[in-house]
Amino acid sequence: MSWCPSQDITTTPIISYQNITLSLAKNLTCGTGYLRSDVGGSLPPWILTAFAIVLQLPVVIVRIARWDKTQLICLFMSVLEAGIITQAYISTHLTPNKVLVWSPISLVLPAGAMIQQLVLLVEMHGSQIPLLRRIIVKRTEPSDSGFWNPLWFRRKSSSGPDLELGDVHAPDEGNEHQTSSSTNTRVRWTLVIMVLSLFLLVWFTVLETRGLVAAVHGLNVDHLEVSWCSPIFTTFSLAVLDGNCNQYEITQDFKKGIGCIKMQATEQRQWLRATIVLTSLFLSIQLLDLVTMLLVNSKYRVMKAVKMKRPWFSMISGILSLVVILIFGIVEASNLPTGITERVWVVMKVGDDVAACTGNLTPAGLRGAVIGWTDGLLNSWGAAYFGASA
């Protein structure tokens, strides 16, 4: 591959082709170096996404059969996910060229978990909480037949009054105080979980809506660019020319000891479109799951085995969204970005002269994804993350 015919380098000032012909004749080499995204230019490292899938999939399966056994772990993972996306929003300021860090498409899974937890807890224990007693009709055990059985249309159970806070129906009067205390404690913990689930569900909805609005605005930004860095862009490097005759001016980040170029944010623009489509879809899915959870008979089973009263759309969409992020994360780490070739020429300043050397760029791999994503996620931490020199 030869230098583009008589092409000048349009840096400031312009470097003419004649000034570097001598170094081209010597076939100088710059070596091989990775090309990684700068702050906020990478998807979550694929190994973290794979770990999330391995952790979430068993929890989803347990939620289908024994949802009450997953309440605490669902709360923990939901708080963690909400914290990560909130931190991403703060660090990136929702700038469109950092959408790979802040895209909220992974929130549909924890949002569905909070819908399931909230509705089923209200259904099971709502009559034990005085505040909810005034809002919903006292429930009765749903019949085994019939698909529909809305929560607020259920008649009061004929078997007796619902259990109130502190009420105990025990024949042994000696254990009355102990049983009452145990009931109160259980109801209080149930109320705490309900409040946390409701708060997280509202917060997820706010994050998704805010991210959707930011993606719409970001897609309308012209000349969207993202920064890419490589160790072969040394301190005295001025510009890069690739095999397609594309020119990129090099800027030095002396705090990080690396040179970077700006390229068209092709992947980011595609991800903005995906964020708009998927977030809109997922918000609709969450609403559909909420309505379904409120209306469907809790004892209705599909093929007499699996209960229908579950946020099926959110669970399936959530796992699929993680799989999509995993696949694109692997592809991103294994390929160079669109717009640059593997072999490049690096124009550098040598004393009062300029020279050009041939270099080879390689994909950033997992390490590059970790750096790009983590730098974007924790950028707001400043010196606490980057060190005092930042």
Tab-separated table of N, CA and C in Angstrom, residues 103-111 318 321-322:
chain	number	residue	atom	x	y	z
A	103	SER	N	-26.700	4.692	27.628
A	103	SER	CA	-27.943	4.156	27.058
A	103	SER	C	-28.718	3.340	28.100
A	104	PRO	N	-30.013	3.636	28.303
A	104	PRO	CA	-30.781	2.991	29.377
A	104	PRO	C	-31.512	1.713	28.973
A	105	ILE	N	-31.104	1.076	27.887
A	105	ILE	CA	-31.887	-0.061	27.394
A	105	ILE	C	-31.802	-1.278	28.314
A	106	SER	N	-30.842	-1.298	29.235
A	106	SER	CA	-30.726	-2.442	30.146
A	106	SER	C	-31.675	-2.345	31.334
A	107	LEU	N	-32.424	-1.246	31.455
A	107	LEU	CA	-33.261	-1.031	32.638
A	107	LEU	C	-34.580	-1.787	32.603
A	108	VAL	N	-34.946	-2.338	31.466
A	108	VAL	CA	-36.251	-2.993	31.359
A	108	VAL	C	-36.338	-4.220	32.268
A	109	LEU	N	-35.235	-4.927	32.455
A	109	LEU	CA	-35.265	-6.132	33.294
A	109	LEU	C	-35.499	-5.802	34.770
A	110	PRO	N	-34.710	-4.915	35.388
A	110	PRO	CA	-35.008	-4.575	36.791
A	110	PRO	C	-36.340	-3.856	36.966
A	111	ALA	N	-36.754	-3.074	35.966
A	111	ALA	CA	-38.065	-2.420	36.061
A	111	ALA	C	-39.181	-3.463	36.118
A	318	GLY	N	-35.606	-8.008	28.728
A	318	GLY	CA	-34.428	-7.666	29.514
A	318	GLY	C	-33.251	-8.579	29.231
A	321	SER	N	-31.966	-7.849	25.726
A	321	SER	CA	-31.196	-6.602	25.650
A	321	SER	C	-29.773	-6.817	26.146
A	322	LEU	N	-29.603	-7.623	27.196
A	322	LEU	CA	-28.255	-7.932	27.680
A	322	LEU	C	-27.473	-8.745	26.646
